[in-house]
Short mmCIF file of C-alpha atoms in Angstrom, two decimals:
data_model
loop_
_atom_site.label_atom_id
_atom_site.label_comp_id
_atom_site.label_asym_id
_atom_site.label_seq_id
_atom_site.Cartn_x
_atom_site.Cartn_y
_atom_site.Cartn_z
CA MET B 520 -0.85 -21.02 -22.48
CA LEU B 521 -0.92 -21.14 -18.71
CA PRO B 522 2.11 -22.60 -16.91
CA ASP B 523 1.64 -25.69 -14.76
CA LEU B 524 0.80 -23.77 -11.61
CA GLU B 525 0.38 -26.83 -9.42
CA GLN B 526 3.87 -28.04 -10.28
CA LEU B 527 5.36 -24.58 -9.79
CA ILE B 528 3.79 -24.24 -6.35
CA LEU B 529 4.80 -27.81 -5.45
CA ARG B 530 8.43 -27.05 -6.36
CA GLN B 531 8.31 -23.92 -4.22
CA ARG B 532 6.87 -25.86 -1.29
CA GLN B 533 9.62 -28.45 -1.63
CA PHE B 534 12.27 -25.72 -1.74
CA PHE B 535 10.77 -24.04 1.31
CA ALA B 536 10.62 -27.36 3.18
CA GLY B 537 14.37 -27.71 2.67
CA GLY B 538 14.83 -24.87 5.16
CA LYS B 539 17.22 -22.79 3.08
CA THR B 540 14.98 -19.70 3.05
CA LYS B 541 14.99 -19.62 6.86
CA ASP B 542 18.73 -18.96 6.96
CA LEU B 543 19.27 -15.26 7.66
CA ALA B 544 22.48 -15.08 5.62
CA PHE B 545 20.63 -16.57 2.64
CA ARG B 546 17.83 -14.01 2.92
CA LYS B 547 20.31 -11.13 3.01
CA GLN B 548 22.14 -12.51 0.00
CA GLN B 549 18.91 -12.71 -2.00
CA LEU B 550 17.96 -9.14 -1.09
CA GLN B 551 21.38 -7.95 -2.22
CA LYS B 552 20.97 -9.82 -5.51
CA LEU B 553 17.59 -8.16 -6.02
CA GLY B 554 19.10 -4.72 -5.43
CA ALA B 555 21.91 -5.39 -7.89
CA ALA B 556 19.43 -6.57 -10.52
CA LEU B 557 17.26 -3.47 -10.07
CA SER B 558 20.26 -1.28 -10.80
CA LYS B 559 21.39 -3.49 -13.67
CA HIS B 560 17.99 -3.42 -15.37
CA ALA B 561 17.14 0.22 -14.57
CA ASP B 562 17.19 1.32 -18.20
CA LEU B 563 14.95 -1.60 -19.27
CA ILE B 564 12.50 -0.76 -16.49
CA MET B 565 12.40 2.97 -17.25
CA SER B 566 11.88 2.29 -20.95
CA ALA B 567 8.98 -0.07 -20.17
CA LEU B 568 7.38 2.46 -17.82
CA GLU B 569 7.66 5.15 -20.48
CA GLN B 570 5.88 2.89 -22.99
CA ASP B 571 3.13 1.82 -20.58
CA LEU B 572 2.46 5.02 -18.66
CA GLY B 573 4.42 7.79 -20.33
CA LYS B 574 6.51 8.18 -17.19
CA SER B 575 9.44 10.53 -17.35
CA LYS B 576 12.80 9.11 -16.34
CA PHE B 577 12.66 11.04 -13.09
CA GLU B 578 9.20 9.76 -12.15
CA ALA B 579 10.09 6.23 -13.21
CA TYR B 580 13.37 6.13 -11.31
CA SER B 581 12.31 8.01 -8.17
CA SER B 582 8.92 6.40 -7.58
CA GLU B 583 9.74 2.90 -8.76
CA ILE B 584 13.44 1.95 -8.75
CA LEU B 585 14.81 4.30 -6.08
CA PHE B 586 11.85 3.58 -3.82
CA CYS B 587 12.66 -0.14 -3.98
CA LEU B 588 16.40 0.37 -3.48
CA GLN B 589 15.76 2.49 -0.38
CA GLU B 590 13.45 -0.20 1.00
CA LEU B 591 16.09 -2.86 0.35
CA LYS B 592 18.77 -0.82 2.11
CA TYR B 593 16.51 -0.23 5.12
CA THR B 594 15.51 -3.89 5.29
CA LEU B 595 19.09 -5.16 5.12
CA LYS B 596 20.05 -2.76 7.92
CA HIS B 597 17.31 -3.93 10.29
CA LEU B 598 16.61 -7.54 9.30
CA GLN B 599 18.86 -9.04 11.97
CA ASN B 600 16.85 -7.38 14.74
CA TRP B 601 13.46 -8.08 13.17
CA ALA B 602 14.20 -11.80 12.94
CA LYS B 603 15.34 -12.17 16.57
CA PRO B 604 13.13 -13.92 19.13
CA GLN B 605 11.37 -11.24 21.16
CA PRO B 606 11.34 -11.97 24.92
CA VAL B 607 8.13 -11.24 26.82
CA SER B 608 7.22 -11.39 30.47
CA VAL B 609 5.58 -14.62 31.64
CA GLY B 610 3.37 -12.38 33.78
CA SER B 611 2.57 -14.91 36.48
CA PRO B 612 4.30 -16.31 39.58
CA LEU B 613 2.81 -19.67 38.56
CA LEU B 614 5.40 -19.71 35.76
CA LEU B 615 8.40 -18.99 37.97
CA PHE B 616 11.68 -19.98 36.25
CA SER B 617 9.93 -20.21 32.86
CA ARG B 618 10.64 -17.90 29.98
CA ALA B 619 8.46 -16.77 27.09
CA TYR B 620 9.26 -15.27 23.72
CA VAL B 621 7.78 -14.59 20.31
CA GLN B 622 9.59 -16.19 17.37
CA PRO B 623 8.99 -14.78 13.86
CA GLU B 624 8.82 -17.55 11.27
CA PRO B 625 8.04 -17.52 7.54
CA LEU B 626 4.60 -18.48 6.30
CA GLY B 627 5.66 -20.54 3.28
CA VAL B 628 4.66 -19.74 -0.31
CA ALA B 629 3.21 -16.28 -0.95
CA LEU B 630 1.27 -14.97 -3.95
CA ILE B 631 1.81 -11.28 -4.77
CA ILE B 632 -0.64 -9.74 -7.25
CA ALA B 633 0.58 -6.32 -8.38
CA PRO B 634 -1.31 -3.46 -10.12
CA TRP B 635 -0.41 -1.43 -13.18
CA ASN B 636 -0.06 2.12 -11.84
CA TYR B 637 3.27 1.64 -10.04
CA PRO B 638 3.95 -1.80 -11.50
CA VAL B 639 7.53 -2.20 -10.30
CA GLN B 640 7.30 -0.64 -6.86
CA LEU B 641 4.06 -2.42 -5.97
CA ALA B 642 5.46 -5.80 -7.03
CA ILE B 643 8.96 -5.50 -5.58
CA LEU B 644 8.15 -3.87 -2.22
CA PRO B 645 5.99 -6.75 -0.98
CA LEU B 646 8.52 -9.19 -2.47
CA ILE B 647 11.21 -7.60 -0.31
CA GLY B 648 9.07 -8.34 2.74
CA ALA B 649 8.39 -11.91 1.62
CA ILE B 650 12.11 -12.63 1.06
CA ALA B 651 13.16 -10.90 4.29
CA ALA B 652 10.69 -13.01 6.26
CA GLY B 653 12.02 -16.23 4.65
CA ASN B 654 9.29 -17.15 2.18
CA CYS B 655 9.09 -18.35 -1.40
CA ALA B 656 6.96 -16.19 -3.68
CA ILE B 657 5.08 -16.04 -6.96
CA LEU B 658 4.63 -12.61 -8.55
CA LYS B 659 1.72 -11.83 -10.85
CA PRO B 660 2.36 -8.44 -12.54
CA SER B 661 -0.49 -6.58 -14.21
CA GLU B 662 -0.99 -7.39 -17.87
CA ILE B 663 -2.33 -3.85 -18.38
CA ALA B 664 1.23 -2.53 -18.03
CA GLY B 665 2.45 -5.22 -20.40
CA GLN B 666 5.92 -3.88 -21.18
CA THR B 667 6.70 -3.48 -17.49
CA SER B 668 5.35 -6.95 -16.74
CA GLY B 669 7.91 -8.34 -19.17
CA ALA B 670 10.67 -6.26 -17.60
CA ILE B 671 9.77 -7.58 -14.14
CA ALA B 672 9.87 -11.15 -15.49
CA THR B 673 13.36 -10.50 -16.89
CA LEU B 674 14.51 -8.92 -13.62
CA ILE B 675 13.30 -11.80 -11.44
CA ALA B 676 14.60 -14.51 -13.77
CA ASP B 677 18.01 -12.83 -13.59
CA CYS B 678 17.95 -13.07 -9.77
CA PHE B 679 16.21 -16.22 -8.69
CA GLU B 680 15.43 -19.81 -9.56
CA PRO B 681 11.67 -20.30 -10.10
CA GLN B 682 11.42 -22.79 -7.23
CA TYR B 683 12.28 -19.83 -4.99
CA VAL B 684 10.77 -16.73 -6.66
CA ALA B 685 8.87 -16.85 -9.95
CA VAL B 686 6.90 -14.50 -12.16
CA VAL B 687 3.69 -15.70 -13.78
CA GLU B 688 2.53 -13.37 -16.55
CA GLY B 689 -0.90 -13.28 -18.14
CA GLY B 690 -4.36 -11.76 -18.06
CA ILE B 691 -7.49 -12.29 -16.01
CA GLU B 692 -7.57 -16.03 -16.70
CA THR B 693 -4.07 -16.35 -15.21
CA SER B 694 -5.11 -14.49 -12.05
CA GLN B 695 -8.20 -16.67 -11.77
CA ALA B 696 -6.13 -19.83 -12.14
CA LEU B 697 -3.66 -18.66 -9.50
CA LEU B 698 -6.47 -17.90 -7.07
CA THR B 699 -7.74 -21.49 -7.27
CA GLN B 700 -4.42 -22.67 -5.83
CA GLN B 701 -3.56 -22.83 -2.15
CA PHE B 702 -1.01 -20.33 -0.85
CA ASP B 703 0.16 -19.44 2.64
CA HIS B 704 -0.46 -15.72 2.09
CA ILE B 705 -1.95 -13.60 -0.67
CA PHE B 706 -0.88 -9.99 -1.06
CA PHE B 707 -3.11 -8.03 -3.44
CA THR B 708 -2.89 -4.41 -4.54
CA GLY B 709 -5.71 -3.09 -6.71
CA GLY B 710 -9.34 -2.04 -6.76
CA THR B 711 -11.97 -2.78 -4.14
CA GLU B 712 -14.14 -4.95 -6.39
CA VAL B 713 -11.28 -7.25 -7.37
CA GLY B 714 -10.18 -7.22 -3.73
CA ARG B 715 -13.50 -8.83 -2.83
CA ILE B 716 -12.89 -11.54 -5.44
CA VAL B 717 -9.41 -12.20 -4.05
CA MET B 718 -10.70 -12.40 -0.50
CA ALA B 719 -13.50 -14.78 -1.49
CA ALA B 720 -11.04 -17.07 -3.31
CA ALA B 721 -8.64 -17.00 -0.35
CA ALA B 722 -11.46 -17.90 2.04
CA LYS B 723 -11.89 -21.28 0.32
CA HIS B 724 -8.43 -22.27 1.56
CA LEU B 725 -8.52 -20.13 4.74
CA THR B 726 -5.55 -18.24 3.30
CA PRO B 727 -4.69 -14.97 5.06
CA VAL B 728 -4.74 -11.90 2.84
CA THR B 729 -3.31 -8.41 2.72
CA LEU B 730 -5.49 -6.13 0.62
CA GLU B 731 -4.10 -2.77 -0.46
CA LEU B 732 -7.10 -1.10 -2.11
CA GLY B 733 -8.04 2.54 -2.61
CA GLY B 734 -10.98 4.88 -2.33
CA LYS B 735 -11.71 8.58 -2.56
CA SER B 736 -8.98 10.20 -0.51
CA PRO B 737 -10.10 13.69 0.60
CA CYS B 738 -7.93 16.78 0.85
CA ILE B 739 -9.14 19.47 3.26
CA VAL B 740 -7.90 23.01 2.72
CA ALA B 741 -8.68 24.96 5.87
CA ALA B 742 -9.31 28.69 5.99
CA ASP B 743 -5.87 29.34 7.51
CA SER B 744 -3.85 27.33 4.97
CA ALA B 745 -0.85 28.81 3.14
CA ILE B 746 -2.48 28.86 -0.30
CA ALA B 747 0.59 29.13 -2.56
CA TYR B 748 2.30 26.26 -0.75
CA THR B 749 -0.91 24.23 -0.61
CA ALA B 750 -1.68 24.68 -4.31
CA GLU B 751 1.76 23.47 -5.40
CA LYS B 752 1.55 20.42 -3.15
CA ILE B 753 -1.93 19.49 -4.41
CA VAL B 754 -1.00 19.90 -8.08
CA TRP B 755 2.15 17.84 -7.64
CA GLY B 756 0.44 15.06 -5.66
CA LYS B 757 -2.63 14.87 -7.86
CA PHE B 758 -1.00 14.97 -11.30
CA PHE B 759 2.09 12.88 -10.54
CA ASN B 760 1.77 9.75 -12.73
CA ALA B 761 -1.20 11.49 -14.41
CA GLY B 762 -3.29 11.03 -11.29
CA GLN B 763 -2.95 7.25 -11.33
CA THR B 764 -1.89 7.00 -7.69
CA CYS B 765 -3.97 5.20 -5.05
CA ILE B 766 -3.15 7.81 -2.38
CA ALA B 767 -3.53 10.86 -4.63
CA PRO B 768 -6.11 13.38 -3.39
CA ASP B 769 -9.37 12.41 -5.07
CA TYR B 770 -11.20 15.64 -4.25
CA VAL B 771 -10.51 18.93 -2.48
CA LEU B 772 -12.72 20.34 0.26
CA VAL B 773 -11.83 24.02 0.57
CA ALA B 774 -13.17 26.69 2.92
CA ARG B 775 -15.42 28.97 0.88
CA SER B 776 -13.35 32.05 1.75
CA ARG B 777 -10.23 30.54 0.09
CA LYS B 778 -11.73 28.79 -2.94
CA ALA B 779 -11.06 31.41 -5.63
CA GLU B 780 -7.54 31.99 -4.35
CA LEU B 781 -6.79 28.26 -4.30
CA ILE B 782 -8.07 27.67 -7.84
CA ALA B 783 -6.00 30.55 -9.20
CA ALA B 784 -2.89 29.26 -7.40
CA MET B 785 -3.42 25.70 -8.71
CA ASN B 786 -3.81 27.07 -12.21
CA ARG B 787 -0.47 28.84 -11.88
CA ALA B 788 1.15 25.69 -10.50
CA ILE B 789 -0.09 23.55 -13.40
CA THR B 790 1.43 26.00 -15.88
CA GLN B 791 4.64 26.22 -13.84
CA PHE B 792 5.04 22.43 -13.69
CA TYR B 793 3.83 21.36 -17.14
CA SER B 794 3.78 24.61 -19.23
CA ALA B 795 0.72 26.12 -20.87
CA GLN B 796 0.57 23.01 -23.08
CA PRO B 797 0.91 20.01 -20.73
CA GLN B 798 0.55 17.62 -23.67
CA THR B 799 4.02 18.67 -24.80
CA SER B 800 5.59 18.38 -21.37
CA PRO B 801 8.11 15.52 -21.01
CA ASP B 802 7.19 15.34 -17.33
CA TYR B 803 3.47 14.64 -17.69
CA GLY B 804 2.35 11.03 -18.01
CA ARG B 805 -0.34 9.24 -19.98
CA ILE B 806 -3.33 7.07 -19.12
CA VAL B 807 -2.38 3.41 -19.06
CA SER B 808 -4.99 2.03 -21.49
CA PHE B 809 -7.78 3.05 -23.86
CA LYS B 810 -10.30 1.47 -21.47
CA HIS B 811 -9.23 3.74 -18.63
CA PHE B 812 -8.95 6.69 -21.03
CA ALA B 813 -12.58 6.14 -22.11
CA ARG B 814 -13.75 5.95 -18.49
CA LEU B 815 -12.00 9.19 -17.56
CA SER B 816 -13.17 10.94 -20.72
CA GLY B 817 -16.71 9.99 -19.77
CA LEU B 818 -16.27 11.61 -16.37
CA ILE B 819 -15.05 14.81 -18.02
CA GLU B 820 -18.04 14.88 -20.35
CA ALA B 821 -20.36 14.43 -17.37
CA CYS B 822 -18.71 17.48 -15.79
CA ARG B 823 -19.50 19.75 -18.74
CA THR B 824 -23.10 20.27 -17.61
CA ALA B 825 -24.37 22.22 -14.60
CA PRO B 826 -23.88 22.28 -11.72
CA CYS B 827 -20.30 21.21 -12.59
CA GLU B 828 -17.92 23.52 -14.39
CA ILE B 829 -14.55 22.60 -15.87
CA ILE B 830 -12.41 25.55 -14.90
CA ILE B 831 -8.99 24.27 -16.00
CA GLY B 832 -8.10 21.59 -18.55
CA GLY B 833 -10.59 19.09 -19.92
CA GLU B 834 -8.70 18.46 -23.18
CA THR B 835 -8.20 14.86 -24.28
CA ASP B 836 -6.41 13.00 -27.07
CA ALA B 837 -7.35 9.34 -27.57
CA LEU B 838 -4.45 8.53 -29.86
CA SER B 839 -1.84 9.32 -27.20
CA ARG B 840 -4.15 8.52 -24.23
CA TYR B 841 -3.64 12.11 -23.01
CA ILE B 842 -5.96 13.77 -20.54
CA ALA B 843 -5.02 17.29 -19.45
CA PRO B 844 -4.65 18.23 -15.80
CA THR B 845 -8.28 19.10 -15.09
CA LEU B 846 -9.92 21.04 -12.26
CA VAL B 847 -13.68 20.81 -11.85
CA ASP B 848 -15.73 23.25 -9.77
CA CYS B 849 -18.31 21.06 -8.05
CA GLN B 850 -19.88 23.93 -6.10
CA ASP B 851 -20.72 23.29 -2.45
CA LEU B 852 -21.04 20.07 -0.48
CA PRO B 853 -24.82 19.55 -0.70
CA THR B 854 -24.60 19.94 -4.49
CA ALA B 855 -21.42 17.89 -4.98
CA ALA B 856 -22.67 14.93 -2.97
CA ASN B 857 -24.97 13.88 -5.84
CA LEU B 858 -22.52 14.28 -8.73
CA LYS B 859 -21.17 11.34 -10.76
CA ILE B 860 -17.59 12.55 -10.32
CA MET B 861 -18.00 12.12 -6.54
CA GLU B 862 -19.38 8.58 -6.68
CA SER B 863 -16.20 6.50 -6.94
CA GLU B 864 -12.42 6.81 -7.06
CA ILE B 865 -11.32 8.83 -10.10
CA PHE B 866 -7.80 7.43 -10.50
CA GLY B 867 -6.83 9.96 -13.11
CA PRO B 868 -5.91 13.64 -13.62
CA ILE B 869 -9.33 15.11 -12.76
CA LEU B 870 -9.69 16.99 -9.48
CA PRO B 871 -13.08 18.08 -8.12
CA VAL B 872 -13.00 21.21 -5.98
CA VAL B 873 -15.82 21.50 -3.42
CA THR B 874 -16.50 24.27 -0.92
CA TYR B 875 -17.56 23.87 2.68
CA GLU B 876 -18.87 26.44 5.13
CA GLU B 877 -17.66 24.99 8.45
CA LEU B 878 -15.03 22.33 9.14
CA ASP B 879 -17.65 20.20 10.89
CA GLN B 880 -19.54 20.00 7.58
CA ALA B 881 -16.45 18.72 5.73
CA ILE B 882 -15.74 16.14 8.42
CA ALA B 883 -19.35 14.95 8.41
CA TYR B 884 -19.23 14.43 4.64
CA ILE B 885 -15.97 12.43 4.85
CA ASN B 886 -17.45 10.24 7.58
CA GLN B 887 -20.49 9.45 5.43
CA GLN B 888 -18.21 7.87 2.80
CA PRO B 889 -16.24 4.59 2.91
CA LYS B 890 -13.03 5.00 4.87
CA PRO B 891 -10.31 6.32 2.52
CA LEU B 892 -6.76 5.07 2.04
CA ALA B 893 -5.41 8.55 2.82
CA LEU B 894 -6.66 11.85 4.20
CA TYR B 895 -4.89 15.17 3.72
CA LEU B 896 -5.20 18.42 5.64
CA PHE B 897 -3.62 21.78 4.92
CA SER B 898 -3.66 23.98 8.00
CA ASP B 899 -1.21 25.46 10.51
CA ASP B 900 -3.76 25.46 13.32
CA GLN B 901 -3.09 22.75 15.93
CA PRO B 902 -6.71 22.50 17.15
CA THR B 903 -7.75 21.93 13.52
CA HIS B 904 -5.17 19.12 13.23
CA THR B 905 -6.51 17.53 16.41
CA GLN B 906 -10.13 17.83 15.33
CA VAL B 907 -9.62 16.28 11.90
CA LEU B 908 -7.34 13.47 13.10
CA SER B 909 -9.56 12.54 16.02
CA GLN B 910 -12.89 12.75 14.18
CA THR B 911 -11.99 10.89 10.95
CA SER B 912 -10.66 7.44 10.06
CA SER B 913 -8.30 6.69 7.17
CA GLY B 914 -5.45 4.35 6.28
CA SER B 915 -2.99 7.22 6.70
CA SER B 916 -3.18 10.93 7.31
CA CYS B 917 -0.85 13.69 6.19
CA ILE B 918 -0.78 17.32 7.30
CA ASN B 919 0.61 20.00 4.99
CA ASN B 920 1.99 17.40 2.61
CA LEU B 921 0.86 14.78 0.13
CA ILE B 922 1.78 11.17 -0.73
CA LEU B 923 5.17 11.28 1.02
CA GLN B 924 3.86 9.45 4.08
CA SER B 925 4.28 6.32 1.97
CA GLY B 926 8.04 6.90 1.87
CA VAL B 927 8.59 6.73 5.64
CA PRO B 928 9.68 3.13 6.30
CA ASP B 929 8.68 3.17 9.96
CA LEU B 930 5.10 4.11 9.06
CA PRO B 931 2.80 1.20 8.15
CA PHE B 932 1.18 1.61 4.73
CA GLY B 933 -2.30 0.19 4.41
CA GLY B 934 -5.99 0.86 4.41
CA VAL B 935 -8.90 0.54 6.78
CA GLY B 936 -12.41 -0.69 6.04
CA ALA B 937 -13.12 -0.58 2.32
CA SER B 938 -9.65 0.82 1.56
CA GLY B 939 -7.90 -2.36 2.63
CA MET B 940 -6.68 -4.62 5.40
CA GLY B 941 -3.17 -5.24 6.64
CA SER B 942 -0.13 -3.05 6.10
CA TYR B 943 3.45 -3.16 4.90
CA HIS B 944 6.65 -1.12 4.29
CA GLY B 945 9.77 -1.52 6.43
CA LYS B 946 9.31 -3.79 9.44
CA TYR B 947 5.60 -4.02 8.65
CA SER B 948 6.47 -5.85 5.41
CA PHE B 949 8.48 -8.35 7.47
CA ARG B 950 5.55 -8.74 9.85
CA CYS B 951 3.10 -9.09 6.98
CA PHE B 952 4.83 -12.23 5.69
CA SER B 953 5.69 -13.70 9.09
CA HIS B 954 3.87 -15.75 11.68
CA TYR B 955 4.75 -14.69 15.21
CA LYS B 956 4.88 -17.99 17.07
CA SER B 957 4.41 -17.97 20.83
CA VAL B 958 6.96 -20.06 22.74
CA LEU B 959 7.03 -20.91 26.46
CA LYS B 960 10.00 -22.79 27.96
CA SER B 961 9.85 -24.29 31.43
CA PRO B 962 12.58 -26.27 33.25
CA SER B 963 11.86 -29.98 33.65
CA TRP B 964 13.26 -29.98 37.18
CA LEU B 965 10.55 -27.65 38.49
CA LYS B 966 7.75 -29.95 39.66
CA LEU B 967 4.71 -27.98 40.85
CA ARG B 968 2.87 -30.92 42.41
CA TRP B 969 0.04 -28.74 43.67
CA LEU B 970 -1.12 -28.27 40.06
CA TYR B 971 -2.10 -31.92 39.79
CA PRO B 972 -5.05 -33.81 41.29
CA PRO B 973 -6.03 -34.60 43.93
CA TYR B 974 -6.34 -30.88 44.72
CA ARG B 975 -5.92 -29.45 48.20
CA ALA B 976 -9.07 -28.05 49.74
CA ASP B 977 -7.55 -24.63 50.33
CA LEU B 978 -5.93 -24.36 46.84
CA VAL B 979 -8.38 -21.82 45.35
CA ALA B 980 -8.11 -19.51 48.35
CA TRP B 981 -4.30 -19.78 48.23
CA ILE B 982 -4.19 -18.90 44.52
CA GLN B 983 -6.55 -15.97 45.08
CA ARG B 984 -4.16 -14.55 47.69
CA LEU B 985 -1.17 -15.17 45.41
CA ILE B 986 -2.71 -13.47 42.35
CA SER B 987 -4.69 -10.43 43.39
CA VAL B 988 -5.79 -7.63 41.07
#
């Protein structure tokens, strides 16, 4: 049974109108309460994540709870400065003795729709920004990670009254009902197709949106890369959370001269990280649902026929929703471009490996695809860095590393084009949920009579002399 959403939103609007959320001391207090509750409910959260995604305690704590606690600490440290009016130059002698500034102010009531792959982090991080900016918020966790959705509901209920921050649980019909309501901002993390639905629903109310989507994030391995280092980074970044990471490398483009060496090194890294039997490893996760398991299994089956070749992994177990870390040789770029595995984001532990002859060829292929959420490059050659960064477009780029760009609070996290719009993390989360109001103050004693009719005949010429380019 759906809750009375209209009444819930009305109560939040009334609470917001009372002005309490605009008080900076109140915001800090609520952020501190959220941090305390995250620590208090850590065991509940980690248990839920293990049930939903097979996450080890380390993965669950480091990528979900610790990530949020670090964001809270950073936000509390800087919130005072972020919330200050920001003086700007008036820029014109016509405004002599006036002053101008930009005043951040909260938007009102925000809707945050979170996904299932990092269900705590991707619900709480935007909530931190919404609270810091002075808003009320409604969280909609993903029903696909059902145990974690319940844990988030418990966490939030322990912190906040529903007229301030509330969790609304449920399936697709709940999301649809929420999207018929009017909010002051909608923050959505998920797939591109659902992102279009969210944006269309928001357009009916002219509600601004932040869309954190995905796409096929490429990983270029240049001819000069340090292969042992590169292989370990790729294996870690790809198979963390069983590949269910929006900024995981979706495919590898490797210089032909280094392909065999890279595959052998990745094979060694998989065994080193997860043993020769990854299914028995306590550190290797599971696919979130049978629906997603079936989709990924279908991709593996499609890779068992030429020109593809499964060179590592490929084993599956439906009962435990296990899919082995899998490497697929997709031959060269002209061949790979037409393969099913290269059509859309994989979002699982299957990694296509594709060779290129010249770097220009790899760049051209990337630029023919929708703009990705992330782009990775392994190379120690500065001209190669410059070429790739200047000739491609992506939400973020990372050189000689993977995924960790998302952990730098001063870097905005977001997509471009089909991979999303808007950004957050750190001060960008505060900005995301704020309106930056322009303010101009002029003294009432300054009477510029020449501005008013009747105008002097020489006024235009005088102004032209006063303001010259």
